[in-house]
Amino acid sequence: MFRPLSSMLMLGFKYLAWLNGLGLLLVLLCALGLIATDFSPEWLRFPLLAFSSGVLLCGLSLLWAYLAQVSLFTQFLAGYARRTHWVPLTCMIVAYCLSLVAFLVGCWLIVYLAGASYQASDDAAGPSSEAMPYSQSGDANNNFIYVGKERTVQFLAIR
């Protein structure tokens, strides 16, 4: 009866530990320079902290799962049911959910850093030397103005 439940829990723990571990590996490879990025190593400490706390919380939830299963097993051997397994089970679920949140925060930080790095490289490049097409010149006859720095189009009100 406990075997399918425990194998399902273990599969979930492995999945979450692999996700956080691969995120941690990616950040470490970027910080060591083995993967070429424009990220400054001091900015990579925030995703590193998020992914490593995800791995830590996944391990903590695995510890709580072990305590919950030991409590259930001793209740099974004793022949009477108690509710002592609810505390470690609740702690396990909270730690597991926090590990998932840590993974999502780490991914969000990596995407934010990539966007900031991309925007900084565009700002450093300055205005492009390409000639603007006729429709993007911003004359009074056009109904829109192309803003190259922000990569947006602003529509003008027609009077």
PDB file of C-alpha atoms in Angstrom:
ATOM      1  CA  MET A   1       0.000   0.000   0.000  1.00  0.00           C
ATOM      2  CA  PHE A   2       2.825   2.435   0.814  1.00  0.00           C
ATOM      3  CA  ARG A   3       5.017   1.328  -2.077  1.00  0.00           C
ATOM      4  CA  PRO A   4       3.257   3.208  -4.935  1.00  0.00           C
ATOM      5  CA  LEU A   5       2.959   6.328  -2.786  1.00  0.00           C
ATOM      6  CA  SER A   6       6.608   6.283  -1.811  1.00  0.00           C
ATOM      7  CA  SER A   7       7.762   5.609  -5.382  1.00  0.00           C
ATOM      8  CA  MET A   8       5.646   8.526  -6.631  1.00  0.00           C
ATOM      9  CA  LEU A   9       7.104  10.811  -3.944  1.00  0.00           C
ATOM     10  CA  MET A  10      10.635   9.713  -4.814  1.00  0.00           C
ATOM     11  CA  LEU A  11      10.028  10.417  -8.499  1.00  0.00           C
ATOM     12  CA  GLY A  12       8.844  13.928  -7.639  1.00  0.00           C
ATOM     13  CA  PHE A  13      11.865  14.556  -5.420  1.00  0.00           C
ATOM     14  CA  LYS A  14      14.236  13.324  -8.127  1.00  0.00           C
ATOM     15  CA  TYR A  15      12.560  15.530 -10.724  1.00  0.00           C
ATOM     16  CA  LEU A  16      12.773  18.642  -8.578  1.00  0.00           C
ATOM     17  CA  ALA A  17      16.321  17.896  -7.464  1.00  0.00           C
ATOM     18  CA  TRP A  18      17.392  17.452 -11.111  1.00  0.00           C
ATOM     19  CA  LEU A  19      15.749  20.724 -12.127  1.00  0.00           C
ATOM     20  CA  ASN A  20      17.434  22.698  -9.354  1.00  0.00           C
ATOM     21  CA  GLY A  21      20.712  20.862  -9.863  1.00  0.00           C
ATOM     22  CA  LEU A  22      20.806  21.593 -13.584  1.00  0.00           C
ATOM     23  CA  GLY A  23      20.010  25.243 -12.911  1.00  0.00           C
ATOM     24  CA  LEU A  24      22.824  25.321 -10.366  1.00  0.00           C
ATOM     25  CA  LEU A  25      25.196  23.698 -12.862  1.00  0.00           C
ATOM     26  CA  LEU A  26      24.275  26.227 -15.556  1.00  0.00           C
ATOM     27  CA  VAL A  27      24.924  29.168 -13.232  1.00  0.00           C
ATOM     28  CA  LEU A  28      28.248  27.705 -12.078  1.00  0.00           C
ATOM     29  CA  LEU A  29      29.394  27.116 -15.659  1.00  0.00           C
ATOM     30  CA  CYS A  30      28.493  30.709 -16.537  1.00  0.00           C
ATOM     31  CA  ALA A  31      30.278  32.046 -13.454  1.00  0.00           C
ATOM     32  CA  LEU A  32      33.427  30.057 -14.205  1.00  0.00           C
ATOM     33  CA  GLY A  33      33.446  31.275 -17.793  1.00  0.00           C
ATOM     34  CA  LEU A  34      33.028  27.850 -19.374  1.00  0.00           C
ATOM     35  CA  ILE A  35      29.839  29.133 -21.007  1.00  0.00           C
ATOM     36  CA  ALA A  36      30.485  32.512 -22.598  1.00  0.00           C
ATOM     37  CA  THR A  37      28.035  35.120 -21.314  1.00  0.00           C
ATOM     38  CA  ASP A  38      27.964  38.863 -20.765  1.00  0.00           C
ATOM     39  CA  PHE A  39      26.940  38.325 -17.149  1.00  0.00           C
ATOM     40  CA  SER A  40      29.120  39.757 -14.453  1.00  0.00           C
ATOM     41  CA  PRO A  41      29.983  37.006 -11.931  1.00  0.00           C
ATOM     42  CA  GLU A  42      28.702  39.057  -8.995  1.00  0.00           C
ATOM     43  CA  TRP A  43      25.240  39.198 -10.583  1.00  0.00           C
ATOM     44  CA  LEU A  44      25.163  35.420 -10.875  1.00  0.00           C
ATOM     45  CA  ARG A  45      25.159  35.013  -7.099  1.00  0.00           C
ATOM     46  CA  PHE A  46      21.402  35.650  -6.913  1.00  0.00           C
ATOM     47  CA  PRO A  47      20.406  32.801  -9.270  1.00  0.00           C
ATOM     48  CA  LEU A  48      23.088  30.670  -7.602  1.00  0.00           C
ATOM     49  CA  LEU A  49      21.476  31.325  -4.228  1.00  0.00           C
ATOM     50  CA  ALA A  50      18.012  30.513  -5.585  1.00  0.00           C
ATOM     51  CA  PHE A  51      19.020  27.212  -7.199  1.00  0.00           C
ATOM     52  CA  SER A  52      21.158  26.076  -4.266  1.00  0.00           C
ATOM     53  CA  SER A  53      18.346  26.845  -1.816  1.00  0.00           C
ATOM     54  CA  GLY A  54      16.058  24.811  -4.087  1.00  0.00           C
ATOM     55  CA  VAL A  55      18.400  21.836  -3.810  1.00  0.00           C
ATOM     56  CA  LEU A  56      18.622  22.304  -0.039  1.00  0.00           C
ATOM     57  CA  LEU A  57      14.827  22.510   0.342  1.00  0.00           C
ATOM     58  CA  CYS A  58      14.386  19.426  -1.820  1.00  0.00           C
ATOM     59  CA  GLY A  59      16.753  17.516   0.463  1.00  0.00           C
ATOM     60  CA  LEU A  60      14.919  18.828   3.518  1.00  0.00           C
ATOM     61  CA  SER A  61      11.588  17.699   2.096  1.00  0.00           C
ATOM     62  CA  LEU A  62      13.078  14.273   1.476  1.00  0.00           C
ATOM     63  CA  LEU A  63      14.110  14.135   5.144  1.00  0.00           C
ATOM     64  CA  TRP A  64      10.559  15.033   6.224  1.00  0.00           C
ATOM     65  CA  ALA A  65       9.157  12.394   3.874  1.00  0.00           C
ATOM     66  CA  TYR A  66      11.374   9.799   5.524  1.00  0.00           C
ATOM     67  CA  LEU A  67      10.133  10.829   8.979  1.00  0.00           C
ATOM     68  CA  ALA A  68       6.497  10.657   7.816  1.00  0.00           C
ATOM     69  CA  GLN A  69       7.006   7.164   6.391  1.00  0.00           C
ATOM     70  CA  VAL A  70       8.742   5.967   9.562  1.00  0.00           C
ATOM     71  CA  SER A  71       5.798   7.262  11.593  1.00  0.00           C
ATOM     72  CA  LEU A  72       3.305   5.485   9.334  1.00  0.00           C
ATOM     73  CA  PHE A  73       5.326   2.276   9.405  1.00  0.00           C
ATOM     74  CA  THR A  74       5.521   2.224  13.206  1.00  0.00           C
ATOM     75  CA  GLN A  75       1.768   2.854  13.384  1.00  0.00           C
ATOM     76  CA  PHE A  76       1.243  -0.085  11.010  1.00  0.00           C
ATOM     77  CA  LEU A  77       3.417  -2.361  13.166  1.00  0.00           C
ATOM     78  CA  ALA A  78       1.771  -1.220  16.405  1.00  0.00           C
ATOM     79  CA  GLY A  79      -1.683  -1.932  15.019  1.00  0.00           C
ATOM     80  CA  TYR A  80      -3.290   1.387  15.903  1.00  0.00           C
ATOM     81  CA  ALA A  81      -3.459   4.664  14.017  1.00  0.00           C
ATOM     82  CA  ARG A  82      -2.316   7.992  15.354  1.00  0.00           C
ATOM     83  CA  ARG A  83      -2.008  11.367  13.686  1.00  0.00           C
ATOM     84  CA  THR A  84       1.660  11.947  14.411  1.00  0.00           C
ATOM     85  CA  HIS A  85       2.588  11.694  10.737  1.00  0.00           C
ATOM     86  CA  TRP A  86       0.727  14.892   9.821  1.00  0.00           C
ATOM     87  CA  VAL A  87       3.437  17.212  11.155  1.00  0.00           C
ATOM     88  CA  PRO A  88       6.307  15.805   9.035  1.00  0.00           C
ATOM     89  CA  LEU A  89       3.954  15.396   6.081  1.00  0.00           C
ATOM     90  CA  THR A  90       2.952  19.064   6.243  1.00  0.00           C
ATOM     91  CA  CYS A  91       6.581  20.136   6.599  1.00  0.00           C
ATOM     92  CA  MET A  92       7.472  17.955   3.622  1.00  0.00           C
ATOM     93  CA  ILE A  93       4.829  19.540   1.416  1.00  0.00           C
ATOM     94  CA  VAL A  94       5.852  23.060   2.454  1.00  0.00           C
ATOM     95  CA  ALA A  95       9.554  22.368   1.794  1.00  0.00           C
ATOM     96  CA  TYR A  96       8.741  20.723  -1.545  1.00  0.00           C
ATOM     97  CA  CYS A  97       6.638  23.709  -2.649  1.00  0.00           C
ATOM     98  CA  LEU A  98       9.329  26.155  -1.511  1.00  0.00           C
ATOM     99  CA  SER A  99      11.877  24.186  -3.529  1.00  0.00           C
ATOM    100  CA  LEU A 100       9.703  24.564  -6.608  1.00  0.00           C
ATOM    101  CA  VAL A 101       9.347  28.294  -5.913  1.00  0.00           C
ATOM    102  CA  ALA A 102      13.138  28.579  -5.543  1.00  0.00           C
ATOM    103  CA  PHE A 103      13.567  26.958  -8.958  1.00  0.00           C
ATOM    104  CA  LEU A 104      11.097  29.374 -10.527  1.00  0.00           C
ATOM    105  CA  VAL A 105      12.814  32.364  -8.878  1.00  0.00           C
ATOM    106  CA  GLY A 106      16.192  31.150 -10.157  1.00  0.00           C
ATOM    107  CA  CYS A 107      14.819  30.826 -13.692  1.00  0.00           C
ATOM    108  CA  TRP A 108      13.236  34.263 -13.471  1.00  0.00           C
ATOM    109  CA  LEU A 109      16.523  35.785 -12.304  1.00  0.00           C
ATOM    110  CA  ILE A 110      18.432  34.189 -15.184  1.00  0.00           C
ATOM    111  CA  VAL A 111      15.904  35.552 -17.694  1.00  0.00           C
ATOM    112  CA  TYR A 112      16.051  38.983 -16.040  1.00  0.00           C
ATOM    113  CA  LEU A 113      19.846  39.012 -16.212  1.00  0.00           C
ATOM    114  CA  ALA A 114      19.765  37.951 -19.855  1.00  0.00           C
ATOM    115  CA  GLY A 115      17.338  40.770 -20.648  1.00  0.00           C
ATOM    116  CA  ALA A 116      19.427  43.310 -18.761  1.00  0.00           C
ATOM    117  CA  SER A 117      22.584  42.111 -20.516  1.00  0.00           C
ATOM    118  CA  TYR A 118      20.879  42.288 -23.915  1.00  0.00           C
ATOM    119  CA  GLN A 119      19.590  45.787 -23.219  1.00  0.00           C
ATOM    120  CA  ALA A 120      23.014  46.932 -22.012  1.00  0.00           C
ATOM    121  CA  SER A 121      24.674  45.609 -25.172  1.00  0.00           C
ATOM    122  CA  ASP A 122      22.123  47.466 -27.321  1.00  0.00           C
ATOM    123  CA  ASP A 123      22.706  50.692 -25.405  1.00  0.00           C
ATOM    124  CA  ALA A 124      26.489  50.331 -25.721  1.00  0.00           C
ATOM    125  CA  ALA A 125      26.243  49.808 -29.478  1.00  0.00           C
ATOM    126  CA  GLY A 126      24.613  53.212 -29.916  1.00  0.00           C
ATOM    127  CA  PRO A 127      22.472  54.211 -32.865  1.00  0.00           C
ATOM    128  CA  SER A 128      22.791  51.975 -35.863  1.00  0.00           C
ATOM    129  CA  SER A 129      24.495  53.203 -39.003  1.00  0.00           C
ATOM    130  CA  GLU A 130      21.755  51.788 -41.197  1.00  0.00           C
ATOM    131  CA  ALA A 131      19.534  54.222 -43.005  1.00  0.00           C
ATOM    132  CA  MET A 132      15.962  54.215 -41.774  1.00  0.00           C
ATOM    133  CA  PRO A 133      13.383  53.100 -44.300  1.00  0.00           C
ATOM    134  CA  TYR A 134      11.064  55.750 -45.679  1.00  0.00           C
ATOM    135  CA  SER A 135       8.125  54.558 -43.582  1.00  0.00           C
ATOM    136  CA  GLN A 136      10.156  54.899 -40.365  1.00  0.00           C
ATOM    137  CA  SER A 137      11.595  58.360 -40.930  1.00  0.00           C
ATOM    138  CA  GLY A 138       9.108  60.131 -38.689  1.00  0.00           C
ATOM    139  CA  ASP A 139       7.986  62.747 -41.220  1.00  0.00           C
ATOM    140  CA  ALA A 140       4.774  64.637 -40.667  1.00  0.00           C
ATOM    141  CA  ASN A 141       3.108  62.643 -43.460  1.00  0.00           C
ATOM    142  CA  ASN A 142       3.505  59.351 -41.580  1.00  0.00           C
ATOM    143  CA  ASN A 143       1.097  58.088 -38.977  1.00  0.00           C
ATOM    144  CA  PHE A 144       3.765  56.604 -36.706  1.00  0.00           C
ATOM    145  CA  ILE A 145       7.287  57.186 -35.440  1.00  0.00           C
ATOM    146  CA  TYR A 146       9.789  54.371 -35.023  1.00  0.00           C
ATOM    147  CA  VAL A 147      11.818  54.665 -31.815  1.00  0.00           C
ATOM    148  CA  GLY A 148      14.932  52.596 -32.510  1.00  0.00           C
ATOM    149  CA  LYS A 149      16.413  52.626 -29.016  1.00  0.00           C
ATOM    150  CA  GLU A 150      13.302  51.185 -27.412  1.00  0.00           C
ATOM    151  CA  ARG A 151      12.377  49.089 -30.458  1.00  0.00           C
ATOM    152  CA  THR A 152       8.796  50.314 -30.345  1.00  0.00           C
ATOM    153  CA  VAL A 153       6.461  52.084 -32.693  1.00  0.00           C
ATOM    154  CA  GLN A 154       4.528  55.075 -31.437  1.00  0.00           C
ATOM    155  CA  PHE A 155       1.313  55.808 -33.312  1.00  0.00           C
ATOM    156  CA  LEU A 156       0.370  59.436 -33.815  1.00  0.00           C
ATOM    157  CA  ALA A 157      -3.160  60.767 -33.483  1.00  0.00           C
ATOM    158  CA  ILE A 158      -4.737  61.641 -36.826  1.00  0.00           C
ATOM    159  CA  ARG A 159      -6.351  65.063 -36.791  1.00  0.00           C
TER     160      ARG A 159
END
